[in-house]
mmCIF file of C-alpha atoms in Angstrom:
data_model
loop_
_atom_site.group_PDB
_atom_site.id
_atom_site.type_symbol
_atom_site.label_atom_id
_atom_site.label_comp_id
_atom_site.label_asym_id
_atom_site.label_seq_id
_atom_site.Cartn_x
_atom_site.Cartn_y
_atom_site.Cartn_z
ATOM 1 C CA MET A 1 69.707 -11.205 -6.853
ATOM 2 C CA SER A 2 72.129 -8.525 -8.025
ATOM 3 C CA GLN A 3 72.731 -8.073 -11.746
ATOM 4 C CA PRO A 4 75.572 -6.400 -13.596
ATOM 5 C CA GLN A 5 74.640 -3.241 -15.450
ATOM 6 C CA PRO A 6 73.840 -4.035 -19.104
ATOM 7 C CA THR A 7 75.975 -2.774 -21.968
ATOM 8 C CA VAL A 8 74.617 -1.868 -25.406
ATOM 9 C CA LEU A 9 76.801 -0.399 -28.164
ATOM 10 C CA GLY A 10 79.618 -0.266 -25.644
ATOM 11 C CA ARG A 11 77.598 1.952 -23.311
ATOM 12 C CA LYS A 12 76.387 1.167 -19.816
ATOM 13 C CA THR A 13 72.611 1.285 -19.875
ATOM 14 C CA GLY A 14 69.549 0.692 -17.725
ATOM 15 C CA HIS A 15 68.150 -2.711 -16.775
ATOM 16 C CA LEU A 16 64.817 -1.704 -18.324
ATOM 17 C CA GLY A 17 64.036 0.077 -21.582
ATOM 18 C CA TYR A 18 60.980 1.810 -22.967
ATOM 19 C CA GLY A 19 58.785 0.714 -25.878
ATOM 20 C CA LEU A 20 57.203 3.586 -27.818
ATOM 21 C CA MET A 21 54.751 1.627 -29.967
ATOM 22 C CA GLY A 22 51.621 2.339 -27.928
ATOM 23 C CA LEU A 23 52.277 6.089 -27.898
ATOM 24 C CA THR A 24 51.402 6.514 -31.578
ATOM 25 C CA TRP A 25 50.143 3.171 -32.923
ATOM 26 C CA ARG A 26 46.704 3.028 -31.349
ATOM 27 C CA GLN A 27 43.144 3.913 -32.221
ATOM 28 C CA ASP A 28 43.069 7.207 -30.313
ATOM 29 C CA PRO A 29 46.669 8.378 -29.766
ATOM 30 C CA LYS A 30 47.233 11.166 -27.281
ATOM 31 C CA PRO A 31 48.559 14.568 -28.346
ATOM 32 C CA PHE A 32 52.349 14.824 -28.365
ATOM 33 C CA GLU A 33 52.257 17.460 -25.632
ATOM 34 C CA ASP A 34 50.682 14.860 -23.320
ATOM 35 C CA ILE A 35 53.114 12.092 -24.290
ATOM 36 C CA ILE A 36 56.442 13.924 -24.107
ATOM 37 C CA PRO A 37 56.362 14.326 -20.278
ATOM 38 C CA VAL A 38 55.796 10.566 -20.022
ATOM 39 C CA MET A 39 58.867 9.903 -22.154
ATOM 40 C CA LYS A 40 60.868 12.359 -20.085
ATOM 41 C CA ARG A 41 59.884 10.553 -16.891
ATOM 42 C CA ALA A 42 60.899 7.184 -18.344
ATOM 43 C CA LEU A 43 64.350 8.546 -19.103
ATOM 44 C CA GLU A 44 64.637 10.079 -15.631
ATOM 45 C CA LEU A 45 63.940 6.624 -14.175
ATOM 46 C CA GLY A 46 66.781 5.051 -16.158
ATOM 47 C CA ALA A 47 64.932 3.631 -19.181
ATOM 48 C CA ASP A 48 67.413 4.910 -21.748
ATOM 49 C CA ASN A 49 66.900 2.214 -24.414
ATOM 50 C CA TRP A 50 64.013 3.561 -26.501
ATOM 51 C CA ASN A 51 62.356 1.311 -29.054
ATOM 52 C CA ALA A 52 60.573 3.064 -31.912
ATOM 53 C CA GLY A 53 59.156 2.132 -35.313
ATOM 54 C CA GLU A 54 58.743 3.773 -38.702
ATOM 55 C CA PHE A 55 55.330 2.104 -38.942
ATOM 56 C CA TYR A 56 54.233 2.796 -35.351
ATOM 57 C CA GLY A 57 51.397 5.039 -36.429
ATOM 58 C CA THR A 58 50.422 6.740 -39.662
ATOM 59 C CA PRO A 59 52.920 7.998 -42.273
ATOM 60 C CA ASP A 60 52.462 11.540 -40.967
ATOM 61 C CA ARG A 61 52.273 10.722 -37.252
ATOM 62 C CA ASN A 62 54.467 7.869 -36.123
ATOM 63 C CA SER A 63 57.341 7.269 -33.699
ATOM 64 C CA MET A 64 59.734 9.366 -35.737
ATOM 65 C CA HIS A 65 57.489 12.429 -35.670
ATOM 66 C CA LEU A 66 57.122 11.999 -31.915
ATOM 67 C CA LEU A 67 60.889 11.702 -31.463
ATOM 68 C CA LYS A 68 61.415 14.810 -33.578
ATOM 69 C CA SER A 69 59.148 16.702 -31.209
ATOM 70 C CA TYR A 70 60.804 15.228 -28.137
ATOM 71 C CA PHE A 71 64.391 15.991 -29.091
ATOM 72 C CA THR A 72 63.405 19.457 -30.299
ATOM 73 C CA GLN A 73 62.066 20.172 -26.816
ATOM 74 C CA HIS A 74 64.803 18.280 -24.948
ATOM 75 C CA PRO A 75 67.968 18.550 -27.058
ATOM 76 C CA SER A 76 70.283 17.600 -24.200
ATOM 77 C CA ASP A 77 68.621 14.189 -23.931
ATOM 78 C CA ALA A 78 69.872 13.050 -27.341
ATOM 79 C CA SER A 79 73.128 11.725 -25.924
ATOM 80 C CA LYS A 80 71.322 9.984 -23.059
ATOM 81 C CA VAL A 81 69.042 7.826 -25.213
ATOM 82 C CA ILE A 82 70.029 4.682 -27.109
ATOM 83 C CA LEU A 83 67.486 4.830 -29.932
ATOM 84 C CA CYS A 84 66.490 1.611 -31.682
ATOM 85 C CA VAL A 85 64.244 2.056 -34.716
ATOM 86 C CA LYS A 86 62.392 -0.705 -36.545
ATOM 87 C CA GLY A 87 61.672 -0.279 -40.226
ATOM 88 C CA GLY A 88 62.121 -2.085 -43.505
ATOM 89 C CA GLY A 89 58.417 -2.381 -44.255
ATOM 90 C CA LEU A 90 56.624 -1.143 -47.327
ATOM 91 C CA PRO A 91 56.126 2.614 -47.801
ATOM 92 C CA ASN A 92 53.322 4.498 -46.061
ATOM 93 C CA GLY A 93 53.562 2.532 -42.853
ATOM 94 C CA VAL A 94 52.636 -0.885 -44.230
ATOM 95 C CA PRO A 95 54.377 -3.448 -41.934
ATOM 96 C CA ILE A 96 55.156 -5.980 -44.670
ATOM 97 C CA PRO A 97 58.905 -6.679 -44.931
ATOM 98 C CA ASP A 98 60.773 -5.649 -48.062
ATOM 99 C CA SER A 99 64.544 -5.953 -47.733
ATOM 100 C CA SER A 100 65.420 -4.732 -51.219
ATOM 101 C CA PRO A 101 68.276 -2.202 -51.048
ATOM 102 C CA GLU A 102 66.090 0.579 -52.421
ATOM 103 C CA ASN A 103 63.387 0.032 -49.807
ATOM 104 C CA ILE A 104 65.859 -0.235 -46.919
ATOM 105 C CA ARG A 105 67.419 3.057 -48.027
ATOM 106 C CA ARG A 106 63.956 4.625 -48.303
ATOM 107 C CA SER A 107 63.072 3.443 -44.782
ATOM 108 C CA VAL A 108 66.300 4.582 -43.129
ATOM 109 C CA ASP A 109 66.355 7.888 -44.997
ATOM 110 C CA PHE A 110 62.756 8.619 -43.997
ATOM 111 C CA CYS A 111 63.639 8.128 -40.329
ATOM 112 C CA LEU A 112 66.876 10.101 -40.524
ATOM 113 C CA ASP A 113 65.175 12.921 -42.369
ATOM 114 C CA LEU A 114 62.738 13.467 -39.506
ATOM 115 C CA LEU A 115 65.623 13.689 -37.034
ATOM 116 C CA LYS A 116 68.000 15.826 -39.112
ATOM 117 C CA ASP A 117 66.983 19.133 -37.540
ATOM 118 C CA THR A 118 67.172 17.803 -33.986
ATOM 119 C CA SER A 119 70.070 17.057 -31.661
ATOM 120 C CA LYS A 120 69.538 13.313 -32.318
ATOM 121 C CA LYS A 121 70.780 13.077 -35.877
ATOM 122 C CA GLN A 122 72.038 9.495 -35.676
ATOM 123 C CA ILE A 123 69.934 6.397 -35.100
ATOM 124 C CA ASP A 124 71.823 4.203 -32.651
ATOM 125 C CA ILE A 125 70.354 0.880 -33.819
ATOM 126 C CA PHE A 126 68.292 0.223 -36.936
ATOM 127 C CA GLU A 127 66.594 -3.112 -37.413
ATOM 128 C CA CYS A 128 64.205 -4.591 -39.926
ATOM 129 C CA ALA A 129 61.054 -5.469 -38.007
ATOM 130 C CA ARG A 130 60.758 -8.837 -39.752
ATOM 131 C CA VAL A 131 62.815 -10.933 -42.165
ATOM 132 C CA ASP A 132 61.625 -10.636 -45.761
ATOM 133 C CA PRO A 133 60.397 -14.176 -46.584
ATOM 134 C CA GLN A 134 61.256 -13.693 -50.265
ATOM 135 C CA ARG A 135 64.699 -12.098 -50.007
ATOM 136 C CA GLY A 136 65.959 -13.041 -46.554
ATOM 137 C CA ASN A 137 67.924 -10.369 -44.680
ATOM 138 C CA GLU A 138 71.323 -10.503 -46.376
ATOM 139 C CA GLN A 139 70.623 -7.543 -48.679
ATOM 140 C CA ALA A 140 69.216 -5.547 -45.769
ATOM 141 C CA ILE A 141 72.353 -6.131 -43.701
ATOM 142 C CA GLU A 142 74.627 -5.134 -46.590
ATOM 143 C CA THR A 143 72.653 -1.920 -47.081
ATOM 144 C CA LEU A 144 72.526 -1.079 -43.364
ATOM 145 C CA ALA A 145 76.279 -1.688 -43.100
ATOM 146 C CA GLU A 146 76.761 1.197 -45.547
ATOM 147 C CA TYR A 147 74.893 3.493 -43.158
ATOM 148 C CA VAL A 148 76.956 2.304 -40.187
ATOM 149 C CA LYS A 149 80.202 2.993 -42.047
ATOM 150 C CA ALA A 150 78.865 6.423 -43.027
ATOM 151 C CA GLY A 151 78.166 7.211 -39.374
ATOM 152 C CA LYS A 152 74.404 7.573 -39.895
ATOM 153 C CA ILE A 153 73.411 4.618 -37.718
ATOM 154 C CA GLY A 154 75.400 3.138 -34.860
ATOM 155 C CA GLY A 155 74.696 -0.555 -35.369
ATOM 156 C CA ILE A 156 72.502 -3.209 -36.950
ATOM 157 C CA GLY A 157 69.825 -4.960 -34.925
ATOM 158 C CA ILE A 158 67.660 -7.879 -36.009
ATOM 159 C CA SER A 159 64.127 -8.666 -34.909
ATOM 160 C CA GLU A 160 61.822 -11.703 -34.804
ATOM 161 C CA VAL A 161 64.512 -14.072 -36.047
ATOM 162 C CA SER A 162 65.441 -17.711 -35.637
ATOM 163 C CA ALA A 163 68.631 -18.982 -34.026
ATOM 164 C CA LYS A 164 69.900 -19.935 -37.492
ATOM 165 C CA THR A 165 69.344 -16.398 -38.799
ATOM 166 C CA ILE A 166 71.073 -14.829 -35.797
ATOM 167 C CA ARG A 167 74.160 -16.959 -36.336
ATOM 168 C CA ALA A 168 74.247 -16.265 -40.079
ATOM 169 C CA SER A 169 73.666 -12.537 -39.556
ATOM 170 C CA GLN A 170 76.449 -12.321 -36.990
ATOM 171 C CA LYS A 171 78.860 -13.950 -39.440
ATOM 172 C CA GLN A 172 77.773 -11.626 -42.258
ATOM 173 C CA VAL A 173 77.991 -8.428 -40.180
ATOM 174 C CA LYS A 174 81.465 -9.313 -38.943
ATOM 175 C CA GLY A 175 82.476 -10.200 -42.495
ATOM 176 C CA LEU A 176 81.520 -6.673 -43.531
ATOM 177 C CA GLY A 177 84.083 -5.308 -41.091
ATOM 178 C CA LEU A 178 81.675 -4.377 -38.267
ATOM 179 C CA PRO A 179 81.831 -5.609 -34.643
ATOM 180 C CA GLY A 180 78.730 -7.776 -35.065
ATOM 181 C CA VAL A 181 74.968 -7.688 -34.616
ATOM 182 C CA THR A 182 74.188 -4.989 -32.055
ATOM 183 C CA SER A 183 70.977 -6.471 -30.614
ATOM 184 C CA VAL A 184 68.208 -8.999 -31.129
ATOM 185 C CA GLU A 185 64.596 -8.069 -30.421
ATOM 186 C CA ILE A 186 62.119 -10.786 -29.471
ATOM 187 C CA GLU A 187 58.865 -11.221 -27.598
ATOM 188 C CA MET A 188 59.387 -12.595 -24.099
ATOM 189 C CA SER A 189 57.154 -12.809 -21.051
ATOM 190 C CA LEU A 190 55.653 -15.273 -18.600
ATOM 191 C CA TRP A 191 53.137 -15.866 -21.390
ATOM 192 C CA CYS A 192 55.805 -16.280 -24.085
ATOM 193 C CA LEU A 193 58.801 -18.548 -23.479
ATOM 194 C CA ASP A 194 59.639 -19.233 -27.121
ATOM 195 C CA ALA A 195 63.168 -17.816 -26.944
ATOM 196 C CA LEU A 196 64.068 -20.207 -24.130
ATOM 197 C CA ASN A 197 62.937 -23.178 -26.205
ATOM 198 C CA ASN A 198 64.030 -22.451 -29.777
ATOM 199 C CA GLY A 199 67.747 -21.736 -29.409
ATOM 200 C CA VAL A 200 67.482 -17.950 -29.787
ATOM 201 C CA LEU A 201 68.734 -17.079 -26.305
ATOM 202 C CA ALA A 202 71.413 -19.765 -26.528
ATOM 203 C CA VAL A 203 72.871 -18.259 -29.727
ATOM 204 C CA CYS A 204 72.691 -14.730 -28.319
ATOM 205 C CA ALA A 205 74.559 -15.940 -25.243
ATOM 206 C CA GLU A 206 77.235 -17.646 -27.320
ATOM 207 C CA GLU A 207 77.683 -14.602 -29.562
ATOM 208 C CA GLY A 208 77.447 -12.011 -26.789
ATOM 209 C CA ILE A 209 74.452 -10.224 -28.320
ATOM 210 C CA PRO A 210 72.099 -8.327 -25.970
ATOM 211 C CA VAL A 211 68.372 -8.999 -26.249
ATOM 212 C CA PHE A 212 65.502 -6.502 -26.156
ATOM 213 C CA ALA A 213 62.388 -8.258 -24.840
ATOM 214 C CA TYR A 214 59.181 -6.662 -26.052
ATOM 215 C CA SER A 215 55.693 -7.255 -24.610
ATOM 216 C CA PRO A 216 56.962 -8.355 -21.164
ATOM 217 C CA LEU A 217 53.384 -7.793 -19.955
ATOM 218 C CA ALA A 218 51.945 -10.046 -22.681
ATOM 219 C CA ARG A 219 50.088 -7.202 -24.391
ATOM 220 C CA GLY A 220 48.261 -6.330 -21.194
ATOM 221 C CA ALA A 221 47.508 -9.837 -19.947
ATOM 222 C CA LEU A 222 49.971 -9.314 -17.098
ATOM 223 C CA SER A 223 48.993 -5.722 -16.419
ATOM 224 C CA GLY A 224 46.832 -4.551 -13.548
ATOM 225 C CA ASN A 225 43.580 -5.081 -15.439
ATOM 226 C CA GLY A 226 44.541 -8.315 -17.177
ATOM 227 C CA ILE A 227 42.602 -10.071 -19.931
ATOM 228 C CA ARG A 228 39.981 -12.416 -18.490
ATOM 229 C CA LYS A 229 37.871 -12.682 -21.614
ATOM 230 C CA ASN A 230 38.387 -11.791 -25.233
ATOM 231 C CA SER A 231 35.952 -8.894 -24.987
ATOM 232 C CA ASP A 232 38.272 -7.219 -22.437
ATOM 233 C CA LEU A 233 40.474 -6.293 -25.396
ATOM 234 C CA PRO A 234 39.589 -3.199 -27.422
ATOM 235 C CA GLU A 235 38.387 -3.792 -30.962
ATOM 236 C CA GLY A 236 41.461 -4.320 -33.117
ATOM 237 C CA PRO A 237 44.117 -6.856 -34.167
ATOM 238 C CA LEU A 238 44.843 -8.145 -30.640
ATOM 239 C CA ARG A 239 41.326 -9.530 -30.323
ATOM 240 C CA HIS A 240 42.070 -12.031 -33.064
ATOM 241 C CA LEU A 241 45.340 -13.448 -31.715
ATOM 242 C CA PRO A 242 45.045 -17.142 -30.728
ATOM 243 C CA LYS A 243 46.527 -16.640 -27.252
ATOM 244 C CA TYR A 244 43.718 -14.274 -26.252
ATOM 245 C CA GLN A 245 40.681 -16.335 -27.222
ATOM 246 C CA ASP A 246 38.124 -17.362 -24.620
ATOM 247 C CA ASP A 247 38.816 -21.094 -25.013
ATOM 248 C CA VAL A 248 42.421 -20.717 -23.773
ATOM 249 C CA LEU A 249 42.335 -17.669 -21.506
ATOM 250 C CA ALA A 250 41.316 -19.666 -18.430
ATOM 251 C CA VAL A 251 44.448 -21.821 -18.788
ATOM 252 C CA ASN A 252 46.740 -18.915 -19.637
ATOM 253 C CA ASN A 253 45.571 -16.872 -16.685
ATOM 254 C CA LYS A 254 46.883 -19.485 -14.250
ATOM 255 C CA ILE A 255 50.251 -17.776 -14.732
ATOM 256 C CA THR A 256 48.667 -14.361 -14.254
ATOM 257 C CA ASP A 257 47.140 -15.489 -10.975
ATOM 258 C CA ALA A 258 50.444 -16.955 -9.801
ATOM 259 C CA ALA A 259 52.214 -13.667 -10.563
ATOM 260 C CA ALA A 260 49.503 -11.814 -8.627
ATOM 261 C CA ASP A 261 50.024 -14.079 -5.611
ATOM 262 C CA MET A 262 53.768 -13.523 -5.687
ATOM 263 C CA ALA A 263 53.227 -9.766 -5.985
ATOM 264 C CA LYS A 264 51.304 -9.778 -2.708
ATOM 265 C CA GLU A 265 54.090 -11.691 -0.993
ATOM 266 C CA HIS A 266 56.795 -9.461 -2.491
ATOM 267 C CA GLY A 267 54.940 -6.234 -1.707
ATOM 268 C CA CYS A 268 54.672 -4.979 -5.279
ATOM 269 C CA THR A 269 52.270 -5.166 -8.238
ATOM 270 C CA MET A 270 51.672 -8.008 -10.675
ATOM 271 C CA PRO A 271 53.151 -6.101 -13.658
ATOM 272 C CA GLN A 272 56.284 -5.460 -11.617
ATOM 273 C CA ILE A 273 56.624 -9.202 -10.956
ATOM 274 C CA ALA A 274 56.142 -9.998 -14.642
ATOM 275 C CA ILE A 275 58.754 -7.463 -15.767
ATOM 276 C CA ALA A 276 61.136 -8.511 -12.988
ATOM 277 C CA TRP A 277 60.939 -12.143 -14.134
ATOM 278 C CA VAL A 278 62.043 -11.189 -17.661
ATOM 279 C CA ARG A 279 64.745 -8.905 -16.301
ATOM 280 C CA GLY A 280 65.817 -11.666 -13.909
ATOM 281 C CA GLN A 281 66.734 -13.970 -16.801
ATOM 282 C CA SER A 282 69.536 -11.585 -17.798
ATOM 283 C CA GLY A 283 72.865 -13.253 -17.072
ATOM 284 C CA ARG A 284 71.177 -16.059 -15.173
ATOM 285 C CA THR A 285 72.546 -19.600 -15.373
ATOM 286 C CA LYS A 286 69.747 -21.847 -16.597
ATOM 287 C CA THR A 287 69.078 -24.940 -18.697
ATOM 288 C CA ILE A 288 67.662 -23.889 -22.071
ATOM 289 C CA ALA A 289 67.250 -25.306 -25.569
ATOM 290 C CA LEU A 290 69.914 -25.127 -28.263
ATOM 291 C CA GLU A 291 69.261 -24.851 -32.006
ATOM 292 C CA ASP A 292 69.099 -28.623 -32.417
ATOM 293 C CA GLY A 293 66.563 -29.020 -29.624
ATOM 294 C CA SER A 294 69.010 -30.435 -27.087
ATOM 295 C CA LYS A 295 69.295 -28.826 -23.642
ATOM 296 C CA LYS A 296 72.273 -27.188 -22.016
ATOM 297 C CA GLU A 297 72.922 -25.281 -18.821
ATOM 298 C CA MET A 298 74.432 -21.936 -19.707
ATOM 299 C CA LYS A 299 74.601 -18.294 -18.724
ATOM 300 C CA LEU A 300 71.891 -16.358 -20.517
ATOM 301 C CA PRO A 301 72.676 -13.178 -22.480
ATOM 302 C CA THR A 302 71.871 -9.645 -21.394
ATOM 303 C CA ILE A 303 68.074 -9.293 -21.572
ATOM 304 C CA ILE A 304 66.468 -5.850 -21.340
ATOM 305 C CA PRO A 305 62.657 -5.734 -21.089
ATOM 306 C CA ILE A 306 61.143 -2.804 -22.992
ATOM 307 C CA PRO A 307 57.637 -2.295 -21.565
ATOM 308 C CA GLY A 308 55.532 0.490 -22.985
ATOM 309 C CA ALA A 309 53.383 2.939 -21.043
ATOM 310 C CA SER A 310 51.459 6.065 -21.979
ATOM 311 C CA THR A 311 51.023 7.646 -18.530
ATOM 312 C CA VAL A 312 53.524 8.799 -15.934
ATOM 313 C CA LYS A 313 51.819 6.623 -13.327
ATOM 314 C CA ARG A 314 52.242 3.485 -15.425
ATOM 315 C CA VAL A 315 55.845 4.364 -16.319
ATOM 316 C CA GLU A 316 56.671 4.760 -12.643
ATOM 317 C CA GLU A 317 55.057 1.389 -11.875
ATOM 318 C CA ASN A 318 56.778 -0.471 -14.711
ATOM 319 C CA LEU A 319 60.209 0.992 -14.039
ATOM 320 C CA LYS A 320 60.314 0.499 -10.294
ATOM 321 C CA ASP A 321 63.473 -1.388 -9.361
ATOM 322 C CA VAL A 322 61.924 -4.738 -8.413
ATOM 323 C CA VAL A 323 64.422 -7.618 -8.275
ATOM 324 C CA LEU A 324 63.373 -11.224 -7.647
ATOM 325 C CA THR A 325 65.398 -13.721 -5.646
ATOM 326 C CA GLU A 326 66.602 -16.908 -7.296
ATOM 327 C CA ASP A 327 63.973 -18.825 -5.320
ATOM 328 C CA GLU A 328 61.234 -16.541 -6.633
ATOM 329 C CA LEU A 329 62.511 -16.923 -10.189
ATOM 330 C CA LYS A 330 62.534 -20.707 -9.793
ATOM 331 C CA THR A 331 58.988 -20.673 -8.415
ATOM 332 C CA LEU A 332 57.758 -18.855 -11.526
ATOM 333 C CA ASP A 333 59.847 -21.138 -13.763
ATOM 334 C CA GLU A 334 58.106 -24.157 -12.260
ATOM 335 C CA LEU A 335 54.693 -22.590 -12.735
ATOM 336 C CA VAL A 336 55.175 -21.717 -16.402
ATOM 337 C CA GLU A 337 56.464 -25.237 -16.979
ATOM 338 C CA LYS A 338 53.413 -26.675 -15.239
ATOM 339 C CA PHE A 339 50.932 -24.321 -16.947
ATOM 340 C CA PRO A 340 52.356 -23.478 -20.384
ATOM 341 C CA THR A 341 50.316 -20.853 -22.182
ATOM 342 C CA GLN A 342 48.225 -22.022 -25.099
ATOM 343 C CA GLY A 343 47.798 -20.411 -28.509
ATOM 344 C CA ASN A 344 50.270 -18.881 -30.944
ATOM 345 C CA ARG A 345 51.587 -15.331 -30.616
ATOM 346 C CA TYR A 346 50.082 -14.326 -33.983
ATOM 347 C CA ASP A 347 47.541 -15.633 -36.444
ATOM 348 C CA GLU A 348 48.619 -17.970 -39.225
ATOM 349 C CA GLY A 349 49.760 -15.152 -41.505
ATOM 350 C CA GLY A 350 51.695 -13.387 -38.742
ATOM 351 C CA MET A 351 53.472 -16.560 -37.712
ATOM 352 C CA THR A 352 54.959 -16.938 -41.196
ATOM 353 C CA VAL A 353 57.285 -13.997 -40.464
ATOM 354 C CA ALA A 354 57.554 -14.376 -36.684
ATOM 355 C CA ASN A 355 60.744 -16.464 -36.679
ATOM 356 C CA GLY A 356 62.524 -15.433 -39.841
#
């Protein structure tokens, strides 16, 4: 099934992007000199939407430090990359949302300061990683609009938001004299269909807002190794997420097994099937839920999966141009409807800011 080339910020871009979180936000991050060739290969393969975070790592070694190193070594790549940066958390890398004007300025200025001596002086898209449950996101949007008008960031993205928030944010951004919300970032995979069922994709389609889909491999559950038992996960936060507990993994892995079967038939790998399914939703006509819970057949928005990978081999696997037929997409649709995954995406505390 052929797909039109996506457009972000008025630029033609790749069908797949690249998530940088795992390059710096992990227990034993690799040295930058080992990571930069991986990033270079991702760009060579067409993944020109890069997704970074102020809090992806420690205050002195996060995405922004990595990007500073990358663009210092590869200055000509600055114009090739559409850089989306998540921030808006508390200082020192604490991922708790604070949308006060002073904190948003601190967050954006910190990121810009690390890029100022490189060829990538502007952040293309800046987004608050979560909506501040106390303040909402109105103040954040007003503050970010100042940076857009000053030419320091290219556009305002929003992340982990409800359909209601997307609609309100779009109205506010346009009211501030800007074209509108640049992008919406959500979790989406064969293990996570929330956006199809809560009105988020419907609003993005209506408003013409492209979507960045993170964790298209369900945090490794749809990777080559998979997650068959909770102990397969390394010690850390993922082990405690409801979706990856032993009492539900047997049910959830029915989708993994189905993707593996299709991969054999298609002549590719299971992760490639999983990523291709998310990519295949882009511009597809499908019946999905609206904000009020009713259903409607409509053309979905542009959806760009942003898988992460820390080795050249994995980048080359994830970014291979695998396209599913409509029949294959429908087969997987039927399977996820028959075997819906169990367990929330985050624990109780995380879910309070997961759909702001």
